[in-house]
Amino acid sequence: MKFCSQCGSSAVTLSIPKGDDRPRHLCGSCGTIYYINPRVIVGVLPYVGDKVMLCKRAIQPRLGLWTLPAGFMENGESSEEGALRESWEEARASIRVDDLYSVYDIPHINQVYMLYRGELTDMNFGPGPESLEVELFREEEIPWKEIAFPIMQRTLEHYFEDTRLGLYQLHRGVINRKL
Amino acid sequence: MKFCSQCGSSAVTLSIPKGDDRPRHLCGSCGTIYYINPRVIVGVLPYVGDKVMLCKRAIQPRLGLWTLPAGFMENGESSEEGALRESWEEARASIRVDDLYSVYDIPHINQVYMLYRGELTDMNFGPGPESLEVELFREEEIPWKEIAFPIMQRTLEHYFEDTRLGLYQLHRGVINRKL
């Protein structure tokens, strides 16, 4: 941040506001304080029978790798609405949501993932503009070496484990930077 | 947003970027697109024995009303770390977290609440700078008419109901604007 978006001044510094305990972007001219907070990524683990749906990414990062449909939650929507919107945008998938399934924090990139579990209501899916392919996979067919993000791999592992147990429950945790 | 925080230009408009489907703040000079997303509020329902802890707010909004300790999640922390930080800042409370307990979307104010359930580990609590008082309440002592936010009231109701049932489980939902 180089200029104040309220007054246009270039007197923006990174410093600790009075009464605060961490640095923020502060405008020395008009006094505006800018708070930057984590963002929420919402998505779905879509399933039908013994298969789950994955999308091959048409965009960076991780272009060409497989992921569950997910993206940034938008203002004005609930997390479930956002998850269904992303499933439509990326996979043209229509889904009946069962429940919230996976909540993971990724502190080093300031993200919180909220993934729902949901059943496909029809088979008229296909790639949206951000996907190269959309396919259904049985557990033994999953391209485990080509999964785009650790959060997606963990959620898929939980899903197949829970399927064996016959009990789906919320999974949560923290994914830290690889050391 | 009146000025571009990257280049200082005043040519910032609210319009739909190419390939997008909703208006964003766009700089007509340098092309920067600004995304504004929902924020996460993290907090704790602190309990000890048959009592829960509430804080009387020393700040607006809802100054003088009672709430569970909670606040905006910060970059670089997990939601659980943020919840414990807020409990310390607002109530000087030390807590052992049991589990994620309450996840609520509030779309009309672009917020997602993530509240944990946790036991106080000592009784050395007291008001931080954003609280007037910090007190423990049995269910029948809760000042139900003076609870600051609907999300907090619902979470407290779930807690006492679950306590009667002897089973705590995640509660989630959406809180919409009062019509």
mmCIF file of N, CA, C and O in Angstrom, chain A residues 1-8 21-22 24 35-40 72-80 85 89 97-100 103 105 107 110 112 114 116 170 172 174, chain B residues 1-8 21-22 24 35-40 72-80 85 89 97-100 103 105 107 110 112 114 116 170 172 174:
data_model
loop_
_atom_site.group_PDB
_atom_site.id
_atom_site.type_symbol
_atom_site.label_atom_id
_atom_site.label_comp_id
_atom_site.label_asym_id
_atom_site.label_seq_id
_atom_site.Cartn_x
_atom_site.Cartn_y
_atom_site.Cartn_z
ATOM 1 N N MET A 1 0.837 -1.195 0.000
ATOM 2 C CA MET A 1 0.000 0.000 0.000
ATOM 3 C C MET A 1 0.872 1.246 0.000
ATOM 4 O O MET A 1 1.631 1.483 0.939
ATOM 5 N N LYS A 2 0.743 2.051 -1.084
ATOM 6 C CA LYS A 2 1.631 3.214 -1.228
ATOM 7 C C LYS A 2 0.887 4.533 -1.032
ATOM 8 O O LYS A 2 1.475 5.537 -0.661
ATOM 9 N N PHE A 3 -0.417 4.537 -1.325
ATOM 10 C CA PHE A 3 -1.215 5.755 -1.222
ATOM 11 C C PHE A 3 -2.471 5.481 -0.390
ATOM 12 O O PHE A 3 -3.005 4.369 -0.405
ATOM 13 N N CYS A 4 -2.936 6.509 0.307
ATOM 14 C CA CYS A 4 -4.175 6.374 1.085
ATOM 15 C C CYS A 4 -5.350 6.351 0.111
ATOM 16 O O CYS A 4 -5.496 7.267 -0.709
ATOM 17 N N SER A 5 -6.208 5.328 0.219
ATOM 18 C CA SER A 5 -7.323 5.237 -0.735
ATOM 19 C C SER A 5 -8.473 6.173 -0.340
ATOM 20 O O SER A 5 -9.416 6.346 -1.099
ATOM 21 N N GLN A 6 -8.368 6.811 0.816
ATOM 22 C CA GLN A 6 -9.375 7.805 1.214
ATOM 23 C C GLN A 6 -9.009 9.220 0.760
ATOM 24 O O GLN A 6 -9.836 9.951 0.245
ATOM 25 N N CYS A 7 -7.736 9.614 0.974
ATOM 26 C CA CYS A 7 -7.358 11.006 0.682
ATOM 27 C C CYS A 7 -6.290 11.132 -0.408
ATOM 28 O O CYS A 7 -5.979 12.237 -0.840
ATOM 29 N N GLY A 8 -5.710 10.000 -0.856
ATOM 30 C CA GLY A 8 -4.729 10.042 -1.941
ATOM 31 C C GLY A 8 -3.320 10.402 -1.495
ATOM 32 O O GLY A 8 -2.395 10.420 -2.315
ATOM 33 N N ASP A 21 -1.828 -3.322 18.964
ATOM 34 C CA ASP A 21 -0.613 -4.043 19.342
ATOM 35 C C ASP A 21 0.132 -4.610 18.143
ATOM 36 O O ASP A 21 1.063 -5.386 18.303
ATOM 37 N N ARG A 22 -0.300 -4.212 16.943
ATOM 38 C CA ARG A 22 0.425 -4.711 15.761
ATOM 39 C C ARG A 22 0.397 -3.662 14.660
ATOM 40 O O ARG A 22 -0.505 -2.815 14.635
ATOM 41 N N ARG A 24 -0.201 -1.607 11.322
ATOM 42 C CA ARG A 24 -1.235 -1.472 10.289
ATOM 43 C C ARG A 24 -0.753 -0.405 9.316
ATOM 44 O O ARG A 24 0.065 0.450 9.664
ATOM 45 N N TYR A 35 -7.073 -2.173 7.958
ATOM 46 C CA TYR A 35 -6.968 -3.502 8.543
ATOM 47 C C TYR A 35 -7.024 -4.540 7.430
ATOM 48 O O TYR A 35 -7.910 -4.484 6.568
ATOM 49 N N ILE A 36 -6.083 -5.452 7.442
ATOM 50 C CA ILE A 36 -6.097 -6.546 6.465
ATOM 51 C C ILE A 36 -6.260 -7.849 7.232
ATOM 52 O O ILE A 36 -5.486 -8.137 8.158
ATOM 53 N N ASN A 37 -7.295 -8.591 6.893
ATOM 54 C CA ASN A 37 -7.654 -9.780 7.664
ATOM 55 C C ASN A 37 -7.652 -11.020 6.775
ATOM 56 O O ASN A 37 -7.674 -10.910 5.555
ATOM 57 N N PRO A 38 -7.648 -12.192 7.402
ATOM 58 C CA PRO A 38 -7.663 -13.436 6.615
ATOM 59 C C PRO A 38 -8.896 -13.522 5.712
ATOM 60 O O PRO A 38 -9.940 -12.946 6.008
ATOM 61 N N ARG A 39 -8.742 -14.271 4.635
ATOM 62 C CA ARG A 39 -9.855 -14.481 3.736
ATOM 63 C C ARG A 39 -10.371 -15.914 3.853
ATOM 64 O O ARG A 39 -9.632 -16.835 4.195
ATOM 65 N N VAL A 40 -11.651 -16.075 3.542
ATOM 66 C CA VAL A 40 -12.308 -17.377 3.648
ATOM 67 C C VAL A 40 -12.428 -17.990 2.254
ATOM 68 O O VAL A 40 -12.884 -17.319 1.320
ATOM 69 N N PHE A 72 -12.745 -17.925 -3.240
ATOM 70 C CA PHE A 72 -12.928 -16.906 -2.202
ATOM 71 C C PHE A 72 -14.408 -16.616 -1.957
ATOM 72 O O PHE A 72 -15.172 -16.381 -2.894
ATOM 73 N N MET A 73 -14.783 -16.648 -0.697
ATOM 74 C CA MET A 73 -16.123 -16.233 -0.294
ATOM 75 C C MET A 73 -16.302 -14.757 -0.637
ATOM 76 O O MET A 73 -15.394 -13.945 -0.445
ATOM 77 N N GLU A 74 -17.485 -14.406 -1.147
ATOM 78 C CA GLU A 74 -17.767 -13.017 -1.532
ATOM 79 C C GLU A 74 -18.637 -12.334 -0.465
ATOM 80 O O GLU A 74 -19.405 -12.997 0.252
ATOM 81 N N ASN A 75 -18.541 -11.021 -0.407
ATOM 82 C CA ASN A 75 -19.446 -10.259 0.457
ATOM 83 C C ASN A 75 -20.901 -10.550 0.083
ATOM 84 O O ASN A 75 -21.228 -10.747 -1.085
ATOM 85 N N GLY A 76 -21.763 -10.573 1.084
ATOM 86 C CA GLY A 76 -23.197 -10.685 0.836
ATOM 87 C C GLY A 76 -23.722 -12.094 0.684
ATOM 88 O O GLY A 76 -24.921 -12.286 0.488
ATOM 89 N N GLU A 77 -22.843 -13.082 0.778
ATOM 90 C CA GLU A 77 -23.308 -14.478 0.665
ATOM 91 C C GLU A 77 -22.952 -15.232 1.935
ATOM 92 O O GLU A 77 -22.037 -14.847 2.672
ATOM 93 N N SER A 78 -23.676 -16.331 2.194
ATOM 94 C CA SER A 78 -23.279 -17.228 3.275
ATOM 95 C C SER A 78 -22.191 -18.164 2.752
ATOM 96 O O SER A 78 -21.981 -18.278 1.543
ATOM 97 N N SER A 79 -21.511 -18.842 3.668
ATOM 98 C CA SER A 79 -20.440 -19.751 3.245
ATOM 99 C C SER A 79 -21.016 -20.883 2.392
ATOM 100 O O SER A 79 -20.394 -21.313 1.422
ATOM 101 N N GLU A 80 -22.209 -21.351 2.742
ATOM 102 C CA GLU A 80 -22.814 -22.432 1.948
ATOM 103 C C GLU A 80 -23.208 -21.926 0.556
ATOM 104 O O GLU A 80 -22.982 -22.611 -0.452
ATOM 105 N N ARG A 85 -21.983 -21.678 -5.216
ATOM 106 C CA ARG A 85 -21.618 -20.813 -6.343
ATOM 107 C C ARG A 85 -20.316 -21.289 -6.988
ATOM 108 O O ARG A 85 -20.225 -21.412 -8.219
ATOM 109 N N GLU A 89 -19.593 -22.466 -10.765
ATOM 110 C CA GLU A 89 -18.647 -21.752 -11.624
ATOM 111 C C GLU A 89 -17.554 -22.675 -12.165
ATOM 112 O O GLU A 89 -17.174 -22.587 -13.320
ATOM 113 N N VAL A 97 -26.371 -29.923 -0.348
ATOM 114 C CA VAL A 97 -25.375 -29.939 0.735
ATOM 115 C C VAL A 97 -25.853 -30.792 1.918
ATOM 116 O O VAL A 97 -27.005 -30.699 2.335
ATOM 117 N N ASP A 98 -24.954 -31.655 2.414
ATOM 118 C CA ASP A 98 -25.237 -32.421 3.636
ATOM 119 C C ASP A 98 -24.876 -31.616 4.876
ATOM 120 O O ASP A 98 -25.703 -31.441 5.759
ATOM 121 N N ASP A 99 -23.600 -31.170 4.917
ATOM 122 C CA ASP A 99 -23.159 -30.469 6.126
ATOM 123 C C ASP A 99 -21.789 -29.848 5.887
ATOM 124 O O ASP A 99 -21.112 -30.170 4.914
ATOM 125 N N LEU A 100 -21.402 -28.976 6.814
ATOM 126 C CA LEU A 100 -20.028 -28.471 6.833
ATOM 127 C C LEU A 100 -19.120 -29.641 7.182
ATOM 128 O O LEU A 100 -19.412 -30.404 8.105
ATOM 129 N N VAL A 103 -12.913 -27.704 8.110
ATOM 130 C CA VAL A 103 -12.565 -26.312 8.423
ATOM 131 C C VAL A 103 -11.082 -26.266 8.752
ATOM 132 O O VAL A 103 -10.650 -26.831 9.767
ATOM 133 N N ASP A 105 -7.471 -23.858 8.971
ATOM 134 C CA ASP A 105 -6.752 -22.585 8.939
ATOM 135 C C ASP A 105 -5.410 -22.801 8.262
ATOM 136 O O ASP A 105 -4.740 -23.811 8.512
ATOM 137 N N PRO A 107 -2.497 -20.358 8.386
ATOM 138 C CA PRO A 107 -2.085 -19.026 8.870
ATOM 139 C C PRO A 107 -1.022 -18.341 8.017
ATOM 140 O O PRO A 107 -1.060 -17.116 7.875
ATOM 141 N N ASN A 110 -2.803 -16.641 5.392
ATOM 142 C CA ASN A 110 -3.951 -15.854 5.867
ATOM 143 C C ASN A 110 -5.268 -16.333 5.245
ATOM 144 O O ASN A 110 -6.060 -15.536 4.751
ATOM 145 N N VAL A 112 -8.709 -19.165 5.636
ATOM 146 C CA VAL A 112 -9.533 -20.132 6.359
ATOM 147 C C VAL A 112 -10.375 -20.878 5.320
ATOM 148 O O VAL A 112 -11.089 -20.237 4.540
ATOM 149 N N MET A 114 -13.435 -23.439 4.374
ATOM 150 C CA MET A 114 -14.675 -24.048 4.856
ATOM 151 C C MET A 114 -15.251 -24.881 3.711
ATOM 152 O O MET A 114 -15.787 -24.326 2.753
ATOM 153 N N TYR A 116 -17.825 -27.896 2.382
ATOM 154 C CA TYR A 116 -19.053 -28.641 2.664
ATOM 155 C C TYR A 116 -19.006 -29.993 1.944
ATOM 156 O O TYR A 116 -18.321 -30.142 0.926
ATOM 157 N N LEU A 170 -17.327 -33.394 11.241
ATOM 158 C CA LEU A 170 -16.493 -32.242 10.908
ATOM 159 C C LEU A 170 -15.031 -32.532 11.220
ATOM 160 O O LEU A 170 -14.703 -33.046 12.290
ATOM 161 N N ARG A 172 -11.302 -30.573 11.474
ATOM 162 C CA ARG A 172 -10.714 -29.240 11.492
ATOM 163 C C ARG A 172 -9.251 -29.335 11.884
ATOM 164 O O ARG A 172 -8.814 -30.326 12.485
ATOM 165 N N VAL A 174 -5.101 -27.140 11.407
ATOM 166 C CA VAL A 174 -4.256 -26.050 10.930
ATOM 167 C C VAL A 174 -3.223 -26.647 9.983
ATOM 168 O O VAL A 174 -2.646 -27.694 10.286
ATOM 169 N N MET B 1 -13.848 3.898 -1.441
ATOM 170 C CA MET B 1 -12.495 3.965 -2.019
ATOM 171 C C MET B 1 -12.440 5.056 -3.081
ATOM 172 O O MET B 1 -13.127 4.972 -4.085
ATOM 173 N N LYS B 2 -11.615 6.076 -2.830
ATOM 174 C CA LYS B 2 -11.580 7.230 -3.729
ATOM 175 C C LYS B 2 -10.298 7.287 -4.569
ATOM 176 O O LYS B 2 -10.278 7.856 -5.647
ATOM 177 N N PHE B 3 -9.218 6.730 -4.016
ATOM 178 C CA PHE B 3 -7.924 6.781 -4.708
ATOM 179 C C PHE B 3 -7.326 5.380 -4.770
ATOM 180 O O PHE B 3 -7.558 4.559 -3.881
ATOM 181 N N CYS B 4 -6.554 5.125 -5.815
ATOM 182 C CA CYS B 4 -5.865 3.844 -5.946
ATOM 183 C C CYS B 4 -4.707 3.799 -4.958
ATOM 184 O O CYS B 4 -3.858 4.700 -4.959
ATOM 185 N N SER B 5 -4.661 2.756 -4.125
ATOM 186 C CA SER B 5 -3.602 2.707 -3.113
ATOM 187 C C SER B 5 -2.275 2.240 -3.715
ATOM 188 O O SER B 5 -1.246 2.288 -3.049
ATOM 189 N N GLN B 6 -2.281 1.814 -4.964
ATOM 190 C CA GLN B 6 -1.028 1.444 -5.643
ATOM 191 C C GLN B 6 -0.383 2.628 -6.362
ATOM 192 O O GLN B 6 0.819 2.832 -6.274
ATOM 193 N N CYS B 7 -1.220 3.401 -7.110
ATOM 194 C CA CYS B 7 -0.624 4.470 -7.933
ATOM 195 C C CYS B 7 -1.101 5.875 -7.546
ATOM 196 O O CYS B 7 -0.585 6.867 -8.064
ATOM 197 N N GLY B 8 -2.080 5.969 -6.630
ATOM 198 C CA GLY B 8 -2.528 7.272 -6.157
ATOM 199 C C GLY B 8 -3.526 7.958 -7.068
ATOM 200 O O GLY B 8 -4.030 9.036 -6.748
ATOM 201 N N ASP B 21 -17.909 -11.321 -12.506
ATOM 202 C CA ASP B 21 -19.365 -11.219 -12.613
ATOM 203 C C ASP B 21 -19.966 -10.259 -11.591
ATOM 204 O O ASP B 21 -21.164 -10.219 -11.405
ATOM 205 N N ARG B 22 -19.095 -9.507 -10.914
ATOM 206 C CA ARG B 22 -19.630 -8.545 -9.938
ATOM 207 C C ARG B 22 -18.718 -7.321 -9.863
ATOM 208 O O ARG B 22 -17.530 -7.419 -10.201
ATOM 209 N N ARG B 24 -16.191 -4.480 -8.766
ATOM 210 C CA ARG B 24 -15.042 -4.304 -7.864
ATOM 211 C C ARG B 24 -14.553 -2.875 -8.025
ATOM 212 O O ARG B 24 -14.794 -2.240 -9.053
ATOM 213 N N TYR B 35 -10.314 -6.431 -4.261
ATOM 214 C CA TYR B 35 -11.314 -7.401 -3.807
ATOM 215 C C TYR B 35 -11.572 -7.176 -2.325
ATOM 216 O O TYR B 35 -10.632 -7.083 -1.528
ATOM 217 N N ILE B 36 -12.831 -7.082 -1.954
ATOM 218 C CA ILE B 36 -13.182 -6.947 -0.541
ATOM 219 C C ILE B 36 -13.997 -8.169 -0.162
ATOM 220 O O ILE B 36 -15.007 -8.463 -0.792
ATOM 221 N N ASN B 37 -13.542 -8.896 0.841
ATOM 222 C CA ASN B 37 -14.160 -10.175 1.199
ATOM 223 C C ASN B 37 -14.632 -10.158 2.640
ATOM 224 O O ASN B 37 -14.244 -9.287 3.421
ATOM 225 N N PRO B 38 -15.475 -11.142 2.994
ATOM 226 C CA PRO B 38 -15.983 -11.203 4.375
ATOM 227 C C PRO B 38 -14.848 -11.349 5.395
ATOM 228 O O PRO B 38 -13.779 -11.867 5.075
ATOM 229 N N ARG B 39 -15.110 -10.902 6.591
ATOM 230 C CA ARG B 39 -14.128 -11.031 7.663
ATOM 231 C C ARG B 39 -14.590 -12.088 8.676
ATOM 232 O O ARG B 39 -15.784 -12.323 8.845
ATOM 233 N N VAL B 40 -13.606 -12.692 9.328
ATOM 234 C CA VAL B 40 -13.873 -13.752 10.296
ATOM 235 C C VAL B 40 -13.771 -13.178 11.707
ATOM 236 O O VAL B 40 -12.793 -12.499 12.030
ATOM 237 N N PHE B 72 -12.059 -9.653 15.554
ATOM 238 C CA PHE B 72 -11.590 -9.967 14.208
ATOM 239 C C PHE B 72 -10.349 -10.853 14.244
ATOM 240 O O PHE B 72 -9.382 -10.553 14.945
ATOM 241 N N MET B 73 -10.390 -11.929 13.474
ATOM 242 C CA MET B 73 -9.218 -12.770 13.273
ATOM 243 C C MET B 73 -8.146 -11.954 12.567
ATOM 244 O O MET B 73 -8.440 -11.173 11.663
ATOM 245 N N GLU B 74 -6.893 -12.137 12.997
ATOM 246 C CA GLU B 74 -5.776 -11.392 12.413
ATOM 247 C C GLU B 74 -4.990 -12.269 11.447
ATOM 248 O O GLU B 74 -4.965 -13.495 11.581
ATOM 249 N N ASN B 75 -4.327 -11.635 10.503
ATOM 250 C CA ASN B 75 -3.411 -12.363 9.632
ATOM 251 C C ASN B 75 -2.352 -13.086 10.456
ATOM 252 O O ASN B 75 -1.917 -12.594 11.500
ATOM 253 N N GLY B 76 -1.960 -14.270 10.000
ATOM 254 C CA GLY B 76 -0.842 -14.978 10.619
ATOM 255 C C GLY B 76 -1.211 -15.846 11.811
ATOM 256 O O GLY B 76 -0.349 -16.487 12.401
ATOM 257 N N GLU B 77 -2.489 -15.873 12.181
ATOM 258 C CA GLU B 77 -2.897 -16.715 13.305
ATOM 259 C C GLU B 77 -3.940 -17.716 12.834
ATOM 260 O O GLU B 77 -4.618 -17.496 11.826
ATOM 261 N N SER B 78 -4.083 -18.816 13.581
ATOM 262 C CA SER B 78 -5.185 -19.741 13.327
ATOM 263 C C SER B 78 -6.425 -19.214 14.023
ATOM 264 O O SER B 78 -6.344 -18.333 14.889
ATOM 265 N N SER B 79 -7.572 -19.753 13.665
ATOM 266 C CA SER B 79 -8.812 -19.280 14.287
ATOM 267 C C SER B 79 -8.812 -19.580 15.791
ATOM 268 O O SER B 79 -9.300 -18.773 16.588
ATOM 269 N N GLU B 80 -8.243 -20.719 16.175
ATOM 270 C CA GLU B 80 -8.177 -21.049 17.607
ATOM 271 C C GLU B 80 -7.222 -20.107 18.340
ATOM 272 O O GLU B 80 -7.537 -19.623 19.435
ATOM 273 N N ARG B 85 -6.547 -15.411 21.861
ATOM 274 C CA ARG B 85 -6.041 -14.043 21.978
ATOM 275 C C ARG B 85 -7.150 -13.094 22.400
ATOM 276 O O ARG B 85 -6.981 -12.267 23.312
ATOM 277 N N GLU B 89 -7.408 -10.722 25.636
ATOM 278 C CA GLU B 89 -7.491 -9.263 25.505
ATOM 279 C C GLU B 89 -8.732 -8.711 26.210
ATOM 280 O O GLU B 89 -8.687 -7.664 26.850
ATOM 281 N N VAL B 97 -9.152 -25.100 25.133
ATOM 282 C CA VAL B 97 -10.208 -25.252 24.126
ATOM 283 C C VAL B 97 -10.649 -26.715 24.012
ATOM 284 O O VAL B 97 -9.816 -27.621 23.950
ATOM 285 N N ASP B 98 -11.959 -26.937 23.991
ATOM 286 C CA ASP B 98 -12.502 -28.271 23.730
ATOM 287 C C ASP B 98 -12.647 -28.515 22.239
ATOM 288 O O ASP B 98 -12.158 -29.502 21.714
ATOM 289 N N ASP B 99 -13.377 -27.611 21.568
ATOM 290 C CA ASP B 99 -13.637 -27.836 20.143
ATOM 291 C C ASP B 99 -14.291 -26.590 19.542
ATOM 292 O O ASP B 99 -14.752 -25.707 20.265
ATOM 293 N N LEU B 100 -14.318 -26.571 18.221
ATOM 294 C CA LEU B 100 -15.093 -25.557 17.510
ATOM 295 C C LEU B 100 -16.568 -25.829 17.797
ATOM 296 O O LEU B 100 -17.014 -26.976 17.734
ATOM 297 N N VAL B 103 -20.505 -21.955 14.238
ATOM 298 C CA VAL B 103 -20.051 -21.316 12.998
ATOM 299 C C VAL B 103 -21.267 -20.655 12.347
ATOM 300 O O VAL B 103 -22.184 -21.343 11.897
ATOM 301 N N ASP B 105 -22.717 -17.589 9.641
ATOM 302 C CA ASP B 105 -22.537 -16.551 8.624
ATOM 303 C C ASP B 105 -23.524 -15.425 8.894
ATOM 304 O O ASP B 105 -24.687 -15.679 9.229
ATOM 305 N N PRO B 107 -24.420 -12.695 6.408
ATOM 306 C CA PRO B 107 -24.098 -12.138 5.078
ATOM 307 C C PRO B 107 -24.315 -10.639 4.953
ATOM 308 O O PRO B 107 -23.543 -9.972 4.253
ATOM 309 N N ASN B 110 -21.280 -9.109 6.097
ATOM 310 C CA ASN B 110 -20.059 -9.721 5.545
ATOM 311 C C ASN B 110 -19.151 -10.279 6.639
ATOM 312 O O ASN B 110 -17.952 -10.028 6.656
ATOM 313 N N VAL B 112 -18.204 -13.846 9.166
ATOM 314 C CA VAL B 112 -18.314 -15.260 9.525
ATOM 315 C C VAL B 112 -17.813 -15.400 10.964
ATOM 316 O O VAL B 112 -16.687 -14.986 11.267
ATOM 317 N N MET B 114 -16.673 -17.750 14.129
ATOM 318 C CA MET B 114 -16.181 -19.075 14.531
ATOM 319 C C MET B 114 -15.919 -19.033 16.033
ATOM 320 O O MET B 114 -14.938 -18.423 16.478
ATOM 321 N N TYR B 116 -15.315 -21.045 19.647
ATOM 322 C CA TYR B 116 -14.863 -22.286 20.271
ATOM 323 C C TYR B 116 -15.486 -22.427 21.659
ATOM 324 O O TYR B 116 -15.837 -21.431 22.294
ATOM 325 N N LEU B 170 -21.189 -29.272 17.008
ATOM 326 C CA LEU B 170 -21.077 -28.028 16.257
ATOM 327 C C LEU B 170 -22.457 -27.524 15.848
ATOM 328 O O LEU B 170 -23.291 -28.280 15.358
ATOM 329 N N ARG B 172 -24.257 -24.637 13.384
ATOM 330 C CA ARG B 172 -23.959 -23.676 12.322
ATOM 331 C C ARG B 172 -25.259 -23.154 11.722
ATOM 332 O O ARG B 172 -26.316 -23.763 11.841
ATOM 333 N N VAL B 174 -27.098 -19.391 9.525
ATOM 334 C CA VAL B 174 -26.998 -18.069 8.910
ATOM 335 C C VAL B 174 -27.888 -17.129 9.701
ATOM 336 O O VAL B 174 -29.028 -17.487 10.041
#
